[in-house]
mmCIF file of C-alpha atoms and ligand atoms in Angstrom:
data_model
loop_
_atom_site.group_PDB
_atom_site.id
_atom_site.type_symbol
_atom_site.label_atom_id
_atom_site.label_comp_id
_atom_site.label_asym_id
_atom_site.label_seq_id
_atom_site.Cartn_x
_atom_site.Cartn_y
_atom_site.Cartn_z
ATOM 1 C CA UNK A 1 -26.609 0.823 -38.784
ATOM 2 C CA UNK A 2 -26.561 2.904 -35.871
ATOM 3 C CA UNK A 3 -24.482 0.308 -33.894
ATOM 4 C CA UNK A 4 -22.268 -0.196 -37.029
ATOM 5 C CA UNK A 5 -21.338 3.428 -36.820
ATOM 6 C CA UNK A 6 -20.503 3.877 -33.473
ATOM 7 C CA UNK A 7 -17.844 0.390 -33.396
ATOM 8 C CA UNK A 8 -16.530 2.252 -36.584
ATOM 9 C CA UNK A 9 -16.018 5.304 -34.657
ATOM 10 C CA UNK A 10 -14.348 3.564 -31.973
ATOM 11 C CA UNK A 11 -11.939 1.788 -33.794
ATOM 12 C CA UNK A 12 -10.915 5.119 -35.530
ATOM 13 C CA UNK A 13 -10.603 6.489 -32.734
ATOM 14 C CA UNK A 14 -8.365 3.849 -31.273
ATOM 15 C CA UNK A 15 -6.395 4.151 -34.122
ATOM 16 C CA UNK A 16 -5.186 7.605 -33.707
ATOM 17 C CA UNK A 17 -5.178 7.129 -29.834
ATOM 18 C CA UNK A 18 -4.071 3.987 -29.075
ATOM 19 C CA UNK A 19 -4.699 2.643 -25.428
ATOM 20 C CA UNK A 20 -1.741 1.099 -23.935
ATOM 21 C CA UNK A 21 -1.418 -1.605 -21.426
ATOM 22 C CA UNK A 22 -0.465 0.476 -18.023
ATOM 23 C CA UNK A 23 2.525 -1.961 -17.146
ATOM 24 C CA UNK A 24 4.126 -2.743 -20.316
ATOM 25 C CA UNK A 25 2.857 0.047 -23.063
ATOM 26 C CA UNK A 26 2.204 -2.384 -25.687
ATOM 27 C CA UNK A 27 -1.225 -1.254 -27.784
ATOM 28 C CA UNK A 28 -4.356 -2.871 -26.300
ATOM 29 C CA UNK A 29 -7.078 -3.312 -28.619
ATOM 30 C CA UNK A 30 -9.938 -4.318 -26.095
ATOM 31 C CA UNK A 31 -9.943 -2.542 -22.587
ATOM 32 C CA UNK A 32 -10.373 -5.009 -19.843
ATOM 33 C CA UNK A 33 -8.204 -6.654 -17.129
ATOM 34 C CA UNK A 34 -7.997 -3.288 -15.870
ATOM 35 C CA UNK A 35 -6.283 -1.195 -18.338
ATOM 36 C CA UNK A 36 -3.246 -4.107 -18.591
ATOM 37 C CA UNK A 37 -2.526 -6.877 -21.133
ATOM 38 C CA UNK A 38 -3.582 -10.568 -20.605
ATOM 39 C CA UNK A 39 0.390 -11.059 -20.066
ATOM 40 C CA UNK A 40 0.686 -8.305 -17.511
ATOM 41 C CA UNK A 41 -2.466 -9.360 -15.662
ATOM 42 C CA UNK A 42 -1.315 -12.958 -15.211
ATOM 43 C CA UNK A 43 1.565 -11.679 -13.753
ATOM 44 C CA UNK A 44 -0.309 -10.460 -10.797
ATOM 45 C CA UNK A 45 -0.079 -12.215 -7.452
ATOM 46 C CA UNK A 46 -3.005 -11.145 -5.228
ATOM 47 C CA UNK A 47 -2.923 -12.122 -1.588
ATOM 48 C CA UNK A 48 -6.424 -13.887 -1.236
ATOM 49 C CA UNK A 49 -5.513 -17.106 0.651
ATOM 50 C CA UNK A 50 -5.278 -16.967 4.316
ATOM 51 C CA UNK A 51 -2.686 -13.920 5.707
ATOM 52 C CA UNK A 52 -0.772 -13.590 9.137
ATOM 53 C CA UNK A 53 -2.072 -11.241 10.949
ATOM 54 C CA UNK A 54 0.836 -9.515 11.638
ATOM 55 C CA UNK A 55 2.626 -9.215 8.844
ATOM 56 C CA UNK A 56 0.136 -9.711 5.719
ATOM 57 C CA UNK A 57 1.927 -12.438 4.128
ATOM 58 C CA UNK A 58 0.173 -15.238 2.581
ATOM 59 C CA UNK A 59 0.278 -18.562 4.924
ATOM 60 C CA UNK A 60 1.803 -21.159 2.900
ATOM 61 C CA UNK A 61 1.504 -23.941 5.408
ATOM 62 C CA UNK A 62 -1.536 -25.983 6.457
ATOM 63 C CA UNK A 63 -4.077 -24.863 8.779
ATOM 64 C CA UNK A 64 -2.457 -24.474 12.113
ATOM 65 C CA UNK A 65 -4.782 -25.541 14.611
ATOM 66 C CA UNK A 66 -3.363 -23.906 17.571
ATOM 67 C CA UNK A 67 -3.272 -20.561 15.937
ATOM 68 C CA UNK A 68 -7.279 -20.792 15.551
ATOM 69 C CA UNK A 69 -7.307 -20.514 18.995
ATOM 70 C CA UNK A 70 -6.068 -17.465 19.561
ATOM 71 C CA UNK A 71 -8.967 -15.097 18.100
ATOM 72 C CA UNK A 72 -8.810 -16.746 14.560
ATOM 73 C CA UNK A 73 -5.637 -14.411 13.859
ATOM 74 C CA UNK A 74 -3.176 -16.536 12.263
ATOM 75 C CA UNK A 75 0.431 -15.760 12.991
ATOM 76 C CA UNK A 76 2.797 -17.368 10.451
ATOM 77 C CA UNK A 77 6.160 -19.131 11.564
ATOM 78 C CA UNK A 78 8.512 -16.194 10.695
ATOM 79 C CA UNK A 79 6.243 -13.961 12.904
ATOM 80 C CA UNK A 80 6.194 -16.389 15.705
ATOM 81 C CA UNK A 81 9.577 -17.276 15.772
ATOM 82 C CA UNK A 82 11.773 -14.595 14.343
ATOM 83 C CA UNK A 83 12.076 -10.423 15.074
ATOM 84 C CA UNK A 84 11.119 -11.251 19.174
ATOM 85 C CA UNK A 85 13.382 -8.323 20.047
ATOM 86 C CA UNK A 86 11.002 -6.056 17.825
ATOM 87 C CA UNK A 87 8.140 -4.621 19.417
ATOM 88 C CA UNK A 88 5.262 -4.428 17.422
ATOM 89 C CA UNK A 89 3.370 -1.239 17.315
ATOM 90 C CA UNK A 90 0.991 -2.298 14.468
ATOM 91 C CA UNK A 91 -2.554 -4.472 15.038
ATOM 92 C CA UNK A 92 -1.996 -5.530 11.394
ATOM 93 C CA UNK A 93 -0.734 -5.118 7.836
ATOM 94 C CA UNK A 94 -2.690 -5.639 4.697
ATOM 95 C CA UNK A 95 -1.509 -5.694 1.554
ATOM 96 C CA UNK A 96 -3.284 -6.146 -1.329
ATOM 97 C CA UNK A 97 -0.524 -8.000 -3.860
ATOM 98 C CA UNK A 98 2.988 -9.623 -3.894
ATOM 99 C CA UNK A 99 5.210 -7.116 -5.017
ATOM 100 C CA UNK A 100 6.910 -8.725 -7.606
ATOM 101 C CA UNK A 101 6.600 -9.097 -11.576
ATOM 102 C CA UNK A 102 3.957 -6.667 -12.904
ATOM 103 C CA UNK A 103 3.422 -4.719 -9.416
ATOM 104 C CA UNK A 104 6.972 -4.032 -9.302
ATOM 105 C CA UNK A 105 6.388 -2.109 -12.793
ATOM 106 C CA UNK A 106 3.115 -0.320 -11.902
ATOM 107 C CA UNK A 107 4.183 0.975 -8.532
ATOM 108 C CA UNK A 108 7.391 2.679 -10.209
ATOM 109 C CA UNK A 109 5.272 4.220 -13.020
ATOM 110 C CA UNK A 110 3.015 5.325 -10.764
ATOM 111 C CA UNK A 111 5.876 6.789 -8.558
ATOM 112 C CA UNK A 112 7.764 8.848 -10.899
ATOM 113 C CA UNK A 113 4.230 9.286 -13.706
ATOM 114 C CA UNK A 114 1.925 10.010 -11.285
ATOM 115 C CA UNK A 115 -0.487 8.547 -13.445
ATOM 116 C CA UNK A 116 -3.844 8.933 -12.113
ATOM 117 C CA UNK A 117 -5.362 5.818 -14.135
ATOM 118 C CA UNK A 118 -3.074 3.833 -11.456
ATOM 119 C CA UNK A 119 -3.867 5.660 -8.979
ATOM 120 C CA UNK A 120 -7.955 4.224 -9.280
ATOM 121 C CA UNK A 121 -6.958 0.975 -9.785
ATOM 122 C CA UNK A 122 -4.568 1.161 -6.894
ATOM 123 C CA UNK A 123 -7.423 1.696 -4.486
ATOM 124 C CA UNK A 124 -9.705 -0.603 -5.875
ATOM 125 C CA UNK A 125 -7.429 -3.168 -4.623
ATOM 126 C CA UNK A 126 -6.420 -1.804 -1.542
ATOM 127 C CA UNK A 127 -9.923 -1.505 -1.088
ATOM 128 C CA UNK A 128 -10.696 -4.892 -1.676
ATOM 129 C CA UNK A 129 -7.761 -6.501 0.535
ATOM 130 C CA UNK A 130 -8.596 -3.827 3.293
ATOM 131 C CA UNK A 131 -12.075 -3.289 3.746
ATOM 132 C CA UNK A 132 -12.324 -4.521 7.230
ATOM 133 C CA UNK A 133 -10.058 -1.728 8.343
ATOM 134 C CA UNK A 134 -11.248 0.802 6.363
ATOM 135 C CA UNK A 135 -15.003 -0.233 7.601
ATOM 136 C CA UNK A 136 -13.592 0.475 11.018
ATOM 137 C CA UNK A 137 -15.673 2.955 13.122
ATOM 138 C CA UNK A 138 -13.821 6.614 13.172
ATOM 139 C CA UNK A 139 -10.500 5.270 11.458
ATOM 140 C CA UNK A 140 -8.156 8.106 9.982
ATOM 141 C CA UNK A 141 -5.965 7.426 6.936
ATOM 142 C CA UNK A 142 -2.371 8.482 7.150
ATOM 143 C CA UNK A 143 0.354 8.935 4.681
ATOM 144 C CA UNK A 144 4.342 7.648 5.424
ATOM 145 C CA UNK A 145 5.640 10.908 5.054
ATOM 146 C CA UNK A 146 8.497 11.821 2.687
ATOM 147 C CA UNK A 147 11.542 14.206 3.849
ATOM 148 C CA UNK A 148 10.359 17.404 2.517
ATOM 149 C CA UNK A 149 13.422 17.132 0.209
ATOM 150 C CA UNK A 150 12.614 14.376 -1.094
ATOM 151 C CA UNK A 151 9.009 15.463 -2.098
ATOM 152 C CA UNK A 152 10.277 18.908 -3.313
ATOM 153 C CA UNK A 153 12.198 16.442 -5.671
ATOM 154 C CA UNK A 154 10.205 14.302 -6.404
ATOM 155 C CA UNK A 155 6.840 16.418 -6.162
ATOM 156 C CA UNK A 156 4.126 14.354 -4.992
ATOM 157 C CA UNK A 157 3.762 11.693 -1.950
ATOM 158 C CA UNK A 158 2.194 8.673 -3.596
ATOM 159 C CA UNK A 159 0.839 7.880 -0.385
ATOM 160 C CA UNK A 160 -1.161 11.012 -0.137
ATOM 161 C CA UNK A 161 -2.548 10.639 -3.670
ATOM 162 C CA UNK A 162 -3.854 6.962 -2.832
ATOM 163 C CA UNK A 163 -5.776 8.650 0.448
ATOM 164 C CA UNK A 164 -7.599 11.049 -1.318
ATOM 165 C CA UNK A 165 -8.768 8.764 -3.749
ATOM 166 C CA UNK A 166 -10.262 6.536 -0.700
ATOM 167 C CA UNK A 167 -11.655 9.427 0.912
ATOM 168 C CA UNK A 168 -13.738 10.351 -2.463
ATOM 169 C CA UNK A 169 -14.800 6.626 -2.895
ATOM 170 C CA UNK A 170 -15.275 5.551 0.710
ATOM 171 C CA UNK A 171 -15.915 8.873 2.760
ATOM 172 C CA UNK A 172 -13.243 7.917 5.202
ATOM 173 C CA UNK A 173 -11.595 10.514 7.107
ATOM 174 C CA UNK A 174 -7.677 11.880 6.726
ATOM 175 C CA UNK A 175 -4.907 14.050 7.904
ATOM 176 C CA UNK A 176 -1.698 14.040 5.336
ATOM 177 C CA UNK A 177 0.676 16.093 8.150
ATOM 178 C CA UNK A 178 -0.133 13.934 10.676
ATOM 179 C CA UNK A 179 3.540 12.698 10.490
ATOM 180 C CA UNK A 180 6.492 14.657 9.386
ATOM 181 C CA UNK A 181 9.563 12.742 8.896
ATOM 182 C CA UNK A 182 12.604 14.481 10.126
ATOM 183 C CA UNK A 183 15.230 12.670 9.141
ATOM 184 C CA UNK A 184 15.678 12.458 5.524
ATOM 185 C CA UNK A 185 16.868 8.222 5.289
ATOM 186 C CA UNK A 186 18.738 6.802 2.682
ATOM 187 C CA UNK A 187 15.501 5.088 1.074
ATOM 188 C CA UNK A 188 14.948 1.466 2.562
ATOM 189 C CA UNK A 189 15.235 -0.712 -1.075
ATOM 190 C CA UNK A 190 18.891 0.949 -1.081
ATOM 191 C CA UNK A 191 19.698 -0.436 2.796
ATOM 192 C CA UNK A 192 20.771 -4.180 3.031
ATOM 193 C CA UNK A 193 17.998 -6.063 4.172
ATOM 194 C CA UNK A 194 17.472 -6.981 8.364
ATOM 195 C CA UNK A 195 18.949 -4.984 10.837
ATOM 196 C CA UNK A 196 20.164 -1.743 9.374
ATOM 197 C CA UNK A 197 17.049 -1.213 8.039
ATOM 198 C CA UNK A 198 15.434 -1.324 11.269
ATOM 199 C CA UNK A 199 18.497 1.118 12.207
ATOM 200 C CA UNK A 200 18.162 3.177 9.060
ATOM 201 C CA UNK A 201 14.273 4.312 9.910
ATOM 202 C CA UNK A 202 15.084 4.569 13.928
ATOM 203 C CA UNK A 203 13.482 8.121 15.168
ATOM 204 C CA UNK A 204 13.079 9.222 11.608
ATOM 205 C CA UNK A 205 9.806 10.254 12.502
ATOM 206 C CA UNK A 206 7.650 12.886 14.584
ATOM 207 C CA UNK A 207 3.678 13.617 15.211
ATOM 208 C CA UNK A 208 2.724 16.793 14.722
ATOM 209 C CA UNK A 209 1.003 17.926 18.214
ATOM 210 C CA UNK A 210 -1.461 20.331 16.429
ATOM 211 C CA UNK A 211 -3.410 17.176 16.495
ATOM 212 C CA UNK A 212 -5.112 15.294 18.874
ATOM 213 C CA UNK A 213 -5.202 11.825 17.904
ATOM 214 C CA UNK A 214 -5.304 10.125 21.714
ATOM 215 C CA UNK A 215 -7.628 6.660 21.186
ATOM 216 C CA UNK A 216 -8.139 7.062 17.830
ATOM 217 C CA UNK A 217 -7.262 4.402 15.324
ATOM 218 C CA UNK A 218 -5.162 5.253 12.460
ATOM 219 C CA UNK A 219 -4.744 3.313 9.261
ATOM 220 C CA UNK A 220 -1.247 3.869 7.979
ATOM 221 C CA UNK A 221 -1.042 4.048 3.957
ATOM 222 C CA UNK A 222 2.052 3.100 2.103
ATOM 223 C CA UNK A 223 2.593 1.676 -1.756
ATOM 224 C CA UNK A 224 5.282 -0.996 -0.387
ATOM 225 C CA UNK A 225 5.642 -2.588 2.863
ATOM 226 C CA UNK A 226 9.075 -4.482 2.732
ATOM 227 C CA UNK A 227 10.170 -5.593 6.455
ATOM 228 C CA UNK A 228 7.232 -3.218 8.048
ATOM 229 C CA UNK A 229 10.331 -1.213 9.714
ATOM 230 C CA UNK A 230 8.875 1.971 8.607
ATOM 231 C CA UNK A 231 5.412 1.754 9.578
ATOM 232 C CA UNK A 232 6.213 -0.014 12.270
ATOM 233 C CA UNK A 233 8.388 3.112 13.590
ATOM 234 C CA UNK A 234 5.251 5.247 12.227
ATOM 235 C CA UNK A 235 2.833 3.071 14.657
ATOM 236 C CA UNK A 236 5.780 3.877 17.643
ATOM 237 C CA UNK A 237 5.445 7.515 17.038
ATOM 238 C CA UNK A 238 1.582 7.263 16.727
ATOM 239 C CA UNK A 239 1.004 5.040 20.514
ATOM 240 C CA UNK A 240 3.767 6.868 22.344
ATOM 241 C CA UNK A 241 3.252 10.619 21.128
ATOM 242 C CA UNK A 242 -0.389 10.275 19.859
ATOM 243 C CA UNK A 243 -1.847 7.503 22.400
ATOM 244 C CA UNK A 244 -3.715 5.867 19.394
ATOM 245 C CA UNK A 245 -5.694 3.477 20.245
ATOM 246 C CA UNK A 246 -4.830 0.953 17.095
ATOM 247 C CA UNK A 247 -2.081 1.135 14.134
ATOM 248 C CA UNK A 248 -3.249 -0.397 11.207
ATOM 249 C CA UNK A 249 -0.742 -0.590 7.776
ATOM 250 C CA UNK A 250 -2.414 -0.983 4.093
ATOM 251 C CA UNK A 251 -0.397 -1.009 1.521
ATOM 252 C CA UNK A 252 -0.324 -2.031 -2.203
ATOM 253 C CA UNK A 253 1.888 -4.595 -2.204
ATOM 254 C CA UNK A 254 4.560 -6.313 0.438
ATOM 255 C CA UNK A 255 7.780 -7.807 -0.612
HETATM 256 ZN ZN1 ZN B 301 1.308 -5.364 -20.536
HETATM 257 ZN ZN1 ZN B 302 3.777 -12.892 9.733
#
């Protein structure tokens, strides 16, 4: 009777306050998949298969033998043979989905909502894709800076948010003005893709000396990673006017 009760006060109270899928708003009647609707949550491409080491994207291809060789870091073809006039300031990039279909709707909610139900499940997964770094002894957690126009508009840094939460759940340390940026960039999803994006983030950044970071190793947190221009240029300013030890990038999702 007791049990009766309580699934009839439930359901009342589901009634008057519905629970909506995070992604698409449509009414869920059972909470599970995370907050989202079966639809949503198929639409969900987590990176579990095999990643480059470099970049973070899923390898496609069959096991390259060769590439087992060299410290069991797989480097996929793109990585290998394209961007050799890059240097690469970053040890690696994890990300923990695609960023396409449902992502793609969850990471602008969460941008311009700031809803903190996102924000959890955000770092679960982050959490899951990146737990080697973040296991790392003595790592410090980072935000990409916004222009401080930018965040005056648009009032939080998402990045921030998501290393707080990772701090309460897995202790590590953080410093959110580690970076400042100092140019304010026409945002990167609004710059043709290749080189001018890689021109638009050039010296955009500076470390903020009242820190002493020399061979420490710094994760990097951003929601997207699209080309890695940005945190790449965020590693640059991190060796050169830090002397870090390692750059590590964790993101969300990657393009
Ligand atoms: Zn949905
Ligand atoms: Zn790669």
């Amino acid at each position: 009777m007791k049990i009766a009760l309580k699934a009839c006060f439930k359901h009342a109270f589901l009634l008057v306050f519905p629970i909506r899928c995070l992604a698409c708003k449509t009414v869920l009647f059972h909470i599970h998949n995370d907050g989202l609707c079966p639809e949503c949550w198929s639409n969900i491409h987590f990176i579990t298969t095999t990643i480059c080491a470099k970049c973070g994207h899923p390898i496609q291809h069959r096991y390259n033998y060769r590439n087992q060789l060299e410290n069991y870091r797989h480097i996929c073809n793109k990585c290998q043979l394209g961007k050799s006039d890059k240097v690469n300031y970053l040890d690696s990039i994890r990300a923990a989905t695609l960023y396409r279909g449902t992502v793609q709707r969850l990471v602008k909610n969460f941008k311009y909502d700031r809803q903190l139900l996102l924000r959890s499940l955000f770092v679960r997964w982050i959490m899951q894709s990146a737990r080697e770094v973040l296991n790392e002894e003595d790592v410090i957690l980072v935000p990409v800076p916004l222009h401080r126009r930018r965040l005056r508009w648009r009032k939080f840094n998402q990045s921030a948010a998501l290393i707080k939460e990772i701090h309460a759940i897995n202790g590590n340390s953080y410093i959110l003005d580690l970076l400042v940026r100092i140019v304010n960039t026409v945002p990167q999803n609004q710059v043709p893709r290749g080189e001018e994006r890689w021109a638009n983030i050039k010296d955009a950044f500076e470390m903020n000396k009242a820190y002493d970071i020399s061979n420490k190793n710094i994760v990097l947190i951003d929601d997207v990673i699209t080309t890695g221009a940005t945190v790449n240029e965020c590693a640059k300013v991190l060796m050169e006017q830090g002397g870090a030890k390692k750059v590590f990038a964790v993101s969300i999702a990657k393009t």
